[in-house]
């Protein structure tokens, strides 16, 4: 999945202090857990939470359509998923009661919970879920994330009122993880029959809140679902949410957003910047929620399909020529921890290899000399056969926070000392995609969020180098390694958990050793909120916060 | 009087103002031409921008839309037809008042604009009024207080006019919201939320207007008719109110078309920073997401507004100043 | 003079600006019903004096006086607030050029009403009625409509009358009029003067300020002549005109062209003649009117000249119709008429700058107006022109020398060094110092500028000069010098002049033959003296009657 | 004898020119300074930045690109006069080195705008009724499009970058200039000066090249000076929107926009580049105004 932030949002930094974060990262929805500082007192009913999002305003509130992170954030308030993750990061059933898979892995049976209704009165049943899946798989819906997640479903059938049987094209051990993502959340089938424009404006779900109105470019107004039924009674208090309403505002400017929080105009902001987080740590009135996203880590990919990175030695030299750690320390104020894995640290199957990525200019020099880049031109850059060792680095201003852009600039400065030129091109999203589609890049940083290690297949399988009709492809380092493909295919279909873990570790080791990527840190997902807001910290499987148990103290 | 009085300015005959009607018709024709030219320029200009409009419809290049979906979108929006068919179809739809459906918002452009015009209009009109008031105040104060005051006022105006919107907005938020906590940094439903955006837009404009108004005001203060008025026993305040202000208003009226353009451009920045819904912010979003119908809609709207404002300001000038004859 | 208390009594008035003295030791007295004229050329301090009398000398001014009594007030110690009760109510002030003295953005009625309102005279309706009454009193027809019009919609004379109405709205005991008729055509100026004279009859005292002795001759009881900030001579009108004592007064009177026959010197026999006489041949001056006996071919000949300008779809403006004339070598053809009479349009057609709608112009016997500009260009050197405002006809980027070099070389060079000798000679010919060649024309005085314009016109050795109001913007003494210079040059070089002016006296002094134009038509033409002594046309007679003359001449 | 003085500005230099001189002479030292100081200060500011653009190494103590993460976000002080940015780079040195790209962008954009305007204005002012009509319509259309929209569409078309910014800003400013130049040329074409040249037998082309264009250029220098500051402002706005000079170039608009993120932490990152822009824009306005009043005499 791709996530889109607004252009001006390049000013938004985000970072994570991993140690403090893990406790909070995967809280069960609805579980009334205290956050780090401890919320004392009795919950109070009432009040409106003003949420300020730094992300682009979605063009559709239904996350089936397209499917990006901003949609997931807001949709988590009014839609629920079949599965979710608890505080330990364990997958648990939510709207689904249970699920089984046949021995050959080709038939998946899902039992749907009873007694739950959508906010338009429609009853949740197997037919409703089927209607959702059909909606996702219908090309007219133009789903991208959900469509990919359900890609292996061949056919489906509602066996009875609460049992749905899915036939798969090939075994898929990531399916339940996919079901936990808001992009495949379950909506009212009655509502789905409306036109797409209507459904985009006000999707109908089973969540603790419902969409009341949407004033474009201003706010989405959510009100409490008074009829809410918590699917898992152990997960929180009985009855409806404490908050009367949520005003979901879009404030693209990071500095403005933080100022609005300080001024009390809003109670919670996302995409908090590292310096603001650091300042908030010292401020008792503002609290911090760090919820790293699952799936891939934030990384720079090295395009192995063309010179000079078609030479593994040059890739390795590059990795040693840039000093990432010093930059992360100074730019992220301790809110982000260096990653050495292709996967997010919240993924249980993440595999790290720190020893491969040390800053070692001497070694970089040796490797480059050995690769034939021994001469230098007047500007001090290495040359080979008259060509400068120059790397094009398109950066999307809407997908990269300022601290990250500064990090790239600092990489640029340290690489220069080893005689490597990096040309950073700041581009708007369309132009940025244009550079990728025409293979006009040597380095690129693109986010990808998905629950589970299955994301590795999307990012590194050779199938993913084949562009979609739009030109899009996810394997941006353009790894085409048949042995890696086999590893990923097998890991994705095996029923043996131990084997799955082992195979994914091998696959990660392979891409790391091949220097196809330079891991940076987790995909940053920081929230700052007013201390008046109590019991914040429950999140969905994709680390989007939920507010069922949250209340506003006076 | 017996002799001929054929001086340069012909005496206007009372009765039906045919010349004004002719002038208005001319303006109308010119306005239609401008709208056509803007529509044409946007149509062809935006098609030269790299990127498939069908992708923009499907949610951007990262949408991984299927070939069928893209084809369907092309067919739905008529993008598979020859360019000239699209062009004339577009003109016909525009002429009949249909601005199409936004690619990104999937809502009729007219509807979106209808929602976005009021907030931008409120912002712009308030900013214009505040700018006028500030410019006037500066101009009056500096013309009334001698050489030193004039130098000071003029310096203040020049510096205000040189301040970038985005910088001013940042500094205002830092000082008045974060440090002093007096005003909200984002737009709210209360009037307080409008204060900072309006000041941000108004201050540089006031600098420009002030410079022009003070020059004219000084000229009027030193003119023969001001001397005549003083010789009649008129007080300095009377000269200011009855004569100088009128004259100072003329160039400010003439500049209103330009001021409108600058306000709209400023609104792009101000609406983004203060998180206000409005035309400026949507324009930026529409251009970056290649939302052709939205870009066309905003461009046509602002061109139409410009034409109307220019005609209005010319009319106001004609009414205020008989020296501007029918031309 | 009346025995009553004087309305204005000033003794030893001194005005200075930042240490620079502008008015020194001026003393004047005006009694009720009396008109005192303060006459002087630009820079003599007359306007500053007038403004000092109503406390409006200007910012940074320092006004000192032994006595300064205005309408019974000791004006030396008046506060601004008290001043405001005096201005307008007890002293009416009329400025020159009502186009700029009335606010162009406000209606005439409002401007007049202001005077009433400021001094709180009556209710709105009463004031409105009074405004109409006043407009009627100053002789405006249709006063209700006039009150609703703005100054730009009125003719010059109507405007001046409206301004007078605003000044006399409260029947002030003293009226100060600063050049009230300067910008007006002669016939209108005469009627405005008559109006002012009438006001004096009603008992108000009047201080009339003018640069033109002749203009005040009909109204003033006594005259004070100012020069360099001082009053150099004063006395009853007749005494000043008939027995002037001060040399400056005499020079001023001598400079007035009215009643001076052709080739009479107007300026003291100074620079102009001295400079030019060195070049003149003794024989030339004796034969100004061409060679006797020979058939004299006209230099410039116009036949049935007409010009219409399209105004709109409905109406055309006929600026000139059916004008014929011939200009002979060494002769001056004067064209006289009031503004809008088509003089300048005729001149522009003669110059080949404007294509006639009908008729032709021939120059040196060959077609001129009917041929393309490219055919005219080689002969242009023979046809020069000078204008009312010489400065605007100069390229501001060029120095005096560069401009003359350009004219001398036919545009080939602007380097004064290439033509040093000729430039010096030209400058000498028009009575200018050779040192001026390095200066920018903007730094020259008005008279010097017009001399320079003449020098430039002479550079390509023309046969004809077309002079469009060449002295209208000049002070009378400078005018005298320029007119003398033109006379000298004509006699030396045998030039033909087409001389255009609104000033009858100037035309009479300069011309051999005259065309009188009115509304685009020549109403009368003929030899100068004959035309002026026995005018045939009604309009010519009106013009003559309105032209100011010095008493007893 | 009593003395009274008028202090209110009620003079009329138009009717009485000698009074203006008098007033000038009367000016006290303070007043003279108040009038001259802005001009002197403006000239000094522009000279300083032009020097910075020509020889940045003379004025800048540090390498504008040298990163030093350990020194990041240092407040203004002895070590770093105007503080450091998020990469520990010296703000003062970056402003000095940023003078060249910023002034060049401003100058080039103004040159393009004026060049385009000169062509359009000359065609309109000299090309006869129909050409004038056509150009007037083109200008009207360009005016009717908001400047930022024009720039955004152009940048979207040509891709972001310094060259694009320059052209976009130039394009945006051209109609305003063209209108003034056209009016100027028409005024000159019908001026007594040109009539006098015609009477002296000068050809049309000679009049155009020797009189009209040189005299039309005089106000253009005024426009150019004023335009320089405005173009820098515009370019900074585009940089702010992320469409300006690529990193790590020390361009003022880019610096300003990068600093905005850290406003509450390190105000100097935003304040000083902004100040540089304000100073140059204001100084160019002051200079242009004095050129204008000087040229008018």
mmCIF file of N, CA and C in Angstrom, chain D residues 94-184:
data_model
loop_
_atom_site.group_PDB
_atom_site.id
_atom_site.type_symbol
_atom_site.label_atom_id
_atom_site.label_comp_id
_atom_site.label_asym_id
_atom_site.label_seq_id
_atom_site.Cartn_x
_atom_site.Cartn_y
_atom_site.Cartn_z
ATOM 1 N N UNK D 94 25.605 30.319 5.213
ATOM 2 C CA UNK D 94 24.641 29.877 4.202
ATOM 3 C C UNK D 94 23.891 31.068 3.605
ATOM 4 N N UNK D 95 23.583 32.069 4.448
ATOM 5 C CA UNK D 95 22.910 33.259 3.902
ATOM 6 C C UNK D 95 23.838 33.969 2.919
ATOM 7 N N UNK D 96 25.132 34.063 3.302
ATOM 8 C CA UNK D 96 26.089 34.717 2.404
ATOM 9 C C UNK D 96 26.190 33.941 1.087
ATOM 10 N N UNK D 97 26.367 32.637 1.193
ATOM 11 C CA UNK D 97 26.468 31.851 -0.033
ATOM 12 C C UNK D 97 25.142 31.783 -0.770
ATOM 13 N N UNK D 98 24.046 31.944 -0.033
ATOM 14 C CA UNK D 98 22.737 31.917 -0.663
ATOM 15 C C UNK D 98 22.443 33.178 -1.456
ATOM 16 N N UNK D 99 23.238 34.226 -1.237
ATOM 17 C CA UNK D 99 22.993 35.484 -1.947
ATOM 18 C C UNK D 99 23.074 35.268 -3.453
ATOM 19 N N UNK D 100 24.061 34.457 -3.887
ATOM 20 C CA UNK D 100 24.241 34.300 -5.325
ATOM 21 C C UNK D 100 23.030 33.645 -5.988
ATOM 22 N N UNK D 101 22.653 32.423 -5.543
ATOM 23 C CA UNK D 101 21.469 31.845 -6.195
ATOM 24 C C UNK D 101 20.231 32.699 -6.025
ATOM 25 N N UNK D 102 20.026 33.268 -4.843
ATOM 26 C CA UNK D 102 18.800 34.039 -4.623
ATOM 27 C C UNK D 102 18.767 35.280 -5.498
ATOM 28 N N UNK D 103 19.873 36.020 -5.515
ATOM 29 C CA UNK D 103 19.906 37.233 -6.348
ATOM 30 C C UNK D 103 19.845 36.862 -7.822
ATOM 31 N N UNK D 104 20.529 35.763 -8.176
ATOM 32 C CA UNK D 104 20.506 35.352 -9.584
ATOM 33 C C UNK D 104 19.102 34.966 -10.015
ATOM 34 N N UNK D 105 18.414 34.219 -9.149
ATOM 35 C CA UNK D 105 17.037 33.844 -9.472
ATOM 36 C C UNK D 105 16.205 35.110 -9.648
ATOM 37 N N UNK D 106 16.360 36.031 -8.699
ATOM 38 C CA UNK D 106 15.608 37.283 -8.784
ATOM 39 C C UNK D 106 15.949 38.053 -10.038
ATOM 40 N N UNK D 107 17.251 38.179 -10.313
ATOM 41 C CA UNK D 107 17.687 38.973 -11.461
ATOM 42 C C UNK D 107 17.266 38.309 -12.768
ATOM 43 N N UNK D 108 17.462 36.990 -12.843
ATOM 44 C CA UNK D 108 17.137 36.298 -14.089
ATOM 45 C C UNK D 108 15.635 36.336 -14.345
ATOM 46 N N UNK D 109 14.861 36.128 -13.281
ATOM 47 C CA UNK D 109 13.407 36.164 -13.454
ATOM 48 C C UNK D 109 12.960 37.547 -13.895
ATOM 49 N N UNK D 110 13.543 38.575 -13.269
ATOM 50 C CA UNK D 110 13.194 39.942 -13.650
ATOM 51 C C UNK D 110 13.598 40.204 -15.091
ATOM 52 N N UNK D 111 14.780 39.709 -15.467
ATOM 53 C CA UNK D 111 15.249 39.913 -16.840
ATOM 54 C C UNK D 111 14.304 39.249 -17.829
ATOM 55 N N UNK D 112 13.882 38.041 -17.500
ATOM 56 C CA UNK D 112 12.968 37.339 -18.404
ATOM 57 C C UNK D 112 11.639 38.074 -18.484
ATOM 58 N N UNK D 113 11.136 38.460 -17.316
ATOM 59 C CA UNK D 113 9.863 39.187 -17.289
ATOM 60 C C UNK D 113 9.946 40.475 -18.081
ATOM 61 N N UNK D 114 11.038 41.218 -17.861
ATOM 62 C CA UNK D 114 11.178 42.503 -18.548
ATOM 63 C C UNK D 114 11.420 42.309 -20.039
ATOM 64 N N UNK D 115 12.218 41.295 -20.371
ATOM 65 C CA UNK D 115 12.501 41.030 -21.781
ATOM 66 C C UNK D 115 11.220 40.724 -22.531
ATOM 67 N N UNK D 116 10.448 39.831 -21.939
ATOM 68 C CA UNK D 116 9.170 39.448 -22.540
ATOM 69 C C UNK D 116 8.267 40.681 -22.653
ATOM 70 N N UNK D 117 8.265 41.452 -21.568
ATOM 71 C CA UNK D 117 7.420 42.640 -21.526
ATOM 72 C C UNK D 117 7.864 43.657 -22.571
ATOM 73 N N UNK D 118 9.167 43.764 -22.756
ATOM 74 C CA UNK D 118 9.686 44.731 -23.714
ATOM 75 C C UNK D 118 9.235 44.372 -25.118
ATOM 76 N N UNK D 119 9.323 43.072 -25.426
ATOM 77 C CA UNK D 119 8.884 42.617 -26.751
ATOM 78 C C UNK D 119 7.391 42.895 -26.919
ATOM 79 N N UNK D 120 6.599 42.443 -25.937
ATOM 80 C CA UNK D 120 5.142 42.640 -26.021
ATOM 81 C C UNK D 120 4.794 44.124 -26.046
ATOM 82 N N UNK D 121 5.437 44.859 -25.145
ATOM 83 C CA UNK D 121 5.142 46.286 -25.039
ATOM 84 C C UNK D 121 5.504 47.030 -26.308
ATOM 85 N N UNK D 122 6.643 46.674 -26.921
ATOM 86 C CA UNK D 122 7.065 47.342 -28.142
ATOM 87 C C UNK D 122 6.118 47.014 -29.278
ATOM 88 N N UNK D 123 5.747 45.723 -29.370
ATOM 89 C CA UNK D 123 4.805 45.329 -30.415
ATOM 90 C C UNK D 123 3.507 46.116 -30.246
ATOM 91 N N UNK D 124 3.012 46.146 -29.000
ATOM 92 C CA UNK D 124 1.733 46.804 -28.751
ATOM 93 C C UNK D 124 1.842 48.305 -28.968
ATOM 94 N N UNK D 125 2.948 48.883 -28.495
ATOM 95 C CA UNK D 125 3.084 50.325 -28.566
ATOM 96 C C UNK D 125 3.438 50.827 -29.949
ATOM 97 N N UNK D 126 3.978 49.951 -30.768
ATOM 98 C CA UNK D 126 4.492 50.426 -32.046
ATOM 99 C C UNK D 126 3.921 49.688 -33.240
ATOM 100 N N UNK D 127 3.140 48.668 -32.979
ATOM 101 C CA UNK D 127 2.766 47.772 -34.076
ATOM 102 C C UNK D 127 1.421 48.043 -34.687
ATOM 103 N N UNK D 128 0.837 49.164 -34.388
ATOM 104 C CA UNK D 128 -0.449 49.429 -35.015
ATOM 105 C C UNK D 128 -1.595 48.920 -34.173
ATOM 106 N N UNK D 129 -2.788 49.295 -34.600
ATOM 107 C CA UNK D 129 -3.971 49.077 -33.775
ATOM 108 C C UNK D 129 -4.247 47.616 -33.481
ATOM 109 N N UNK D 130 -4.153 46.773 -34.539
ATOM 110 C CA UNK D 130 -4.576 45.389 -34.339
ATOM 111 C C UNK D 130 -3.607 44.617 -33.463
ATOM 112 N N UNK D 131 -2.310 44.869 -33.681
ATOM 113 C CA UNK D 131 -1.325 44.207 -32.824
ATOM 114 C C UNK D 131 -1.499 44.658 -31.386
ATOM 115 N N UNK D 132 -1.726 45.943 -31.221
ATOM 116 C CA UNK D 132 -1.939 46.482 -29.881
ATOM 117 C C UNK D 132 -3.133 45.804 -29.230
ATOM 118 N N UNK D 133 -4.197 45.680 -30.019
ATOM 119 C CA UNK D 133 -5.404 45.034 -29.520
ATOM 120 C C UNK D 133 -5.101 43.601 -29.095
ATOM 121 N N UNK D 134 -4.391 42.878 -29.970
ATOM 122 C CA UNK D 134 -4.062 41.483 -29.677
ATOM 123 C C UNK D 134 -3.232 41.341 -28.420
ATOM 124 N N UNK D 135 -2.184 42.161 -28.329
ATOM 125 C CA UNK D 135 -1.317 42.080 -27.157
ATOM 126 C C UNK D 135 -2.094 42.436 -25.898
ATOM 127 N N UNK D 136 -2.952 43.445 -26.022
ATOM 128 C CA UNK D 136 -3.747 43.843 -24.851
ATOM 129 C C UNK D 136 -4.603 42.682 -24.369
ATOM 130 N N UNK D 137 -5.168 41.917 -25.324
ATOM 131 C CA UNK D 137 -6.000 40.773 -24.923
ATOM 132 C C UNK D 137 -5.143 39.703 -24.240
ATOM 133 N N UNK D 138 -3.953 39.452 -24.818
ATOM 134 C CA UNK D 138 -3.063 38.451 -24.209
ATOM 135 C C UNK D 138 -2.740 38.852 -22.772
ATOM 136 N N UNK D 139 -2.423 40.125 -22.604
ATOM 137 C CA UNK D 139 -2.073 40.599 -21.266
ATOM 138 C C UNK D 139 -3.258 40.442 -20.315
ATOM 139 N N UNK D 140 -4.440 40.740 -20.832
ATOM 140 C CA UNK D 140 -5.631 40.630 -19.995
ATOM 141 C C UNK D 140 -5.803 39.199 -19.492
ATOM 142 N N UNK D 141 -5.577 38.255 -20.414
ATOM 143 C CA UNK D 141 -5.717 36.849 -20.031
ATOM 144 C C UNK D 141 -4.670 36.483 -18.985
ATOM 145 N N UNK D 142 -3.442 36.932 -19.215
ATOM 146 C CA UNK D 142 -2.380 36.613 -18.252
ATOM 147 C C UNK D 142 -2.682 37.231 -16.899
ATOM 148 N N UNK D 143 -3.288 38.430 -16.932
ATOM 149 C CA UNK D 143 -3.636 39.080 -15.679
ATOM 150 C C UNK D 143 -4.742 38.318 -14.958
ATOM 151 N N UNK D 144 -5.663 37.786 -15.755
ATOM 152 C CA UNK D 144 -6.826 37.150 -15.149
ATOM 153 C C UNK D 144 -6.460 35.848 -14.459
ATOM 154 N N UNK D 145 -5.352 35.233 -14.873
ATOM 155 C CA UNK D 145 -4.912 34.008 -14.201
ATOM 156 C C UNK D 145 -4.107 34.400 -12.974
ATOM 157 N N UNK D 146 -4.446 33.856 -11.821
ATOM 158 C CA UNK D 146 -3.649 34.194 -10.647
ATOM 159 C C UNK D 146 -2.197 33.780 -10.876
ATOM 160 N N UNK D 147 -1.276 34.660 -10.448
ATOM 161 C CA UNK D 147 0.143 34.426 -10.700
ATOM 162 C C UNK D 147 0.615 33.066 -10.222
ATOM 163 N N UNK D 148 0.147 32.688 -9.062
ATOM 164 C CA UNK D 148 0.631 31.426 -8.508
ATOM 165 C C UNK D 148 0.148 30.245 -9.349
ATOM 166 N N UNK D 149 -1.079 30.349 -9.866
ATOM 167 C CA UNK D 149 -1.601 29.270 -10.699
ATOM 168 C C UNK D 149 -0.729 29.123 -11.944
ATOM 169 N N UNK D 150 -0.415 30.264 -12.543
ATOM 170 C CA UNK D 150 0.432 30.267 -13.730
ATOM 171 C C UNK D 150 1.759 29.577 -13.417
ATOM 172 N N UNK D 151 2.349 29.978 -12.298
ATOM 173 C CA UNK D 151 3.641 29.412 -11.920
ATOM 174 C C UNK D 151 3.512 27.922 -11.620
ATOM 175 N N UNK D 152 2.452 27.548 -10.913
ATOM 176 C CA UNK D 152 2.280 26.137 -10.549
ATOM 177 C C UNK D 152 2.105 25.270 -11.786
ATOM 178 N N UNK D 153 1.248 25.738 -12.701
ATOM 179 C CA UNK D 153 1.018 24.948 -13.906
ATOM 180 C C UNK D 153 2.317 24.826 -14.694
ATOM 181 N N UNK D 154 3.049 25.941 -14.763
ATOM 182 C CA UNK D 154 4.287 25.897 -15.523
ATOM 183 C C UNK D 154 5.289 24.950 -14.877
ATOM 184 N N UNK D 155 5.374 24.983 -13.561
ATOM 185 C CA UNK D 155 6.319 24.109 -12.872
ATOM 186 C C UNK D 155 5.894 22.651 -13.036
ATOM 187 N N UNK D 156 4.577 22.415 -12.972
ATOM 188 C CA UNK D 156 4.093 21.058 -13.175
ATOM 189 C C UNK D 156 4.451 20.581 -14.577
ATOM 190 N N UNK D 157 4.424 21.546 -15.521
ATOM 191 C CA UNK D 157 4.710 21.225 -16.908
ATOM 192 C C UNK D 157 6.179 20.925 -17.130
ATOM 193 N N UNK D 158 7.038 21.760 -16.568
ATOM 194 C CA UNK D 158 8.458 21.675 -16.897
ATOM 195 C C UNK D 158 9.259 20.970 -15.812
ATOM 196 N N UNK D 159 8.619 20.631 -14.721
ATOM 197 C CA UNK D 159 9.359 20.003 -13.632
ATOM 198 C C UNK D 159 10.036 21.058 -12.794
ATOM 199 N N UNK D 160 10.120 20.803 -11.483
ATOM 200 C CA UNK D 160 10.670 21.828 -10.607
ATOM 201 C C UNK D 160 12.173 22.000 -10.799
ATOM 202 N N UNK D 161 12.694 23.104 -10.336
ATOM 203 C CA UNK D 161 14.118 23.377 -10.453
ATOM 204 C C UNK D 161 14.346 24.866 -10.541
ATOM 205 N N UNK D 162 15.601 25.242 -10.490
ATOM 206 C CA UNK D 162 15.925 26.666 -10.484
ATOM 207 C C UNK D 162 15.479 27.322 -11.791
ATOM 208 N N UNK D 163 15.820 26.667 -12.915
ATOM 209 C CA UNK D 163 15.487 27.261 -14.211
ATOM 210 C C UNK D 163 13.980 27.452 -14.336
ATOM 211 N N UNK D 164 13.239 26.439 -13.925
ATOM 212 C CA UNK D 164 11.783 26.519 -14.015
ATOM 213 C C UNK D 164 11.250 27.644 -13.132
ATOM 214 N N UNK D 165 11.785 27.722 -11.923
ATOM 215 C CA UNK D 165 11.356 28.789 -11.017
ATOM 216 C C UNK D 165 11.578 30.144 -11.662
ATOM 217 N N UNK D 166 12.772 30.300 -12.236
ATOM 218 C CA UNK D 166 13.120 31.570 -12.858
ATOM 219 C C UNK D 166 12.120 31.919 -13.955
ATOM 220 N N UNK D 167 11.854 30.944 -14.827
ATOM 221 C CA UNK D 167 10.938 31.218 -15.938
ATOM 222 C C UNK D 167 9.532 31.467 -15.412
ATOM 223 N N UNK D 168 9.119 30.662 -14.439
ATOM 224 C CA UNK D 168 7.762 30.819 -13.903
ATOM 225 C C UNK D 168 7.580 32.204 -13.296
ATOM 226 N N UNK D 169 8.553 32.631 -12.514
ATOM 227 C CA UNK D 169 8.438 33.949 -11.886
ATOM 228 C C UNK D 169 8.488 35.042 -12.952
ATOM 229 N N UNK D 170 9.370 34.855 -13.932
ATOM 230 C CA UNK D 170 9.467 35.830 -15.022
ATOM 231 C C UNK D 170 8.152 35.953 -15.773
ATOM 232 N N UNK D 171 7.572 34.799 -16.070
ATOM 233 C CA UNK D 171 6.312 34.751 -16.800
ATOM 234 C C UNK D 171 5.214 35.464 -16.020
ATOM 235 N N UNK D 172 5.228 35.237 -14.714
ATOM 236 C CA UNK D 172 4.201 35.831 -13.862
ATOM 237 C C UNK D 172 4.322 37.346 -13.813
ATOM 238 N N UNK D 173 5.568 37.820 -13.851
ATOM 239 C CA UNK D 173 5.731 39.266 -13.691
ATOM 240 C C UNK D 173 5.622 40.008 -15.024
ATOM 241 N N UNK D 174 5.726 39.280 -16.129
ATOM 242 C CA UNK D 174 5.766 39.942 -17.440
ATOM 243 C C UNK D 174 4.559 40.832 -17.743
ATOM 244 N N UNK D 175 3.312 40.365 -17.498
ATOM 245 C CA UNK D 175 2.190 41.212 -17.906
ATOM 246 C C UNK D 175 2.187 42.585 -17.237
ATOM 247 N N UNK D 176 2.545 42.607 -15.965
ATOM 248 C CA UNK D 176 2.581 43.895 -15.266
ATOM 249 C C UNK D 176 3.576 44.841 -15.901
ATOM 250 N N UNK D 177 4.756 44.303 -16.175
ATOM 251 C CA UNK D 177 5.772 45.126 -16.820
ATOM 252 C C UNK D 177 5.307 45.574 -18.207
ATOM 253 N N UNK D 178 4.742 44.617 -18.953
ATOM 254 C CA UNK D 178 4.364 44.909 -20.339
ATOM 255 C C UNK D 178 3.374 46.058 -20.391
ATOM 256 N N UNK D 179 2.452 46.061 -19.439
ATOM 257 C CA UNK D 179 1.443 47.110 -19.424
ATOM 258 C C UNK D 179 2.116 48.481 -19.248
ATOM 259 N N UNK D 180 3.079 48.520 -18.317
ATOM 260 C CA UNK D 180 3.752 49.799 -18.057
ATOM 261 C C UNK D 180 4.585 50.217 -19.267
ATOM 262 N N UNK D 181 5.304 49.250 -19.850
ATOM 263 C CA UNK D 181 6.167 49.586 -20.981
ATOM 264 C C UNK D 181 5.333 50.051 -22.171
ATOM 265 N N UNK D 182 4.207 49.369 -22.388
ATOM 266 C CA UNK D 182 3.339 49.765 -23.498
ATOM 267 C C UNK D 182 2.865 51.202 -23.315
ATOM 268 N N UNK D 183 2.394 51.490 -22.118
ATOM 269 C CA UNK D 183 1.913 52.848 -21.848
ATOM 270 C C UNK D 183 3.033 53.855 -22.069
ATOM 271 N N UNK D 184 4.214 53.479 -21.619
ATOM 272 C CA UNK D 184 5.375 54.356 -21.753
ATOM 273 C C UNK D 184 5.681 54.622 -23.225
#
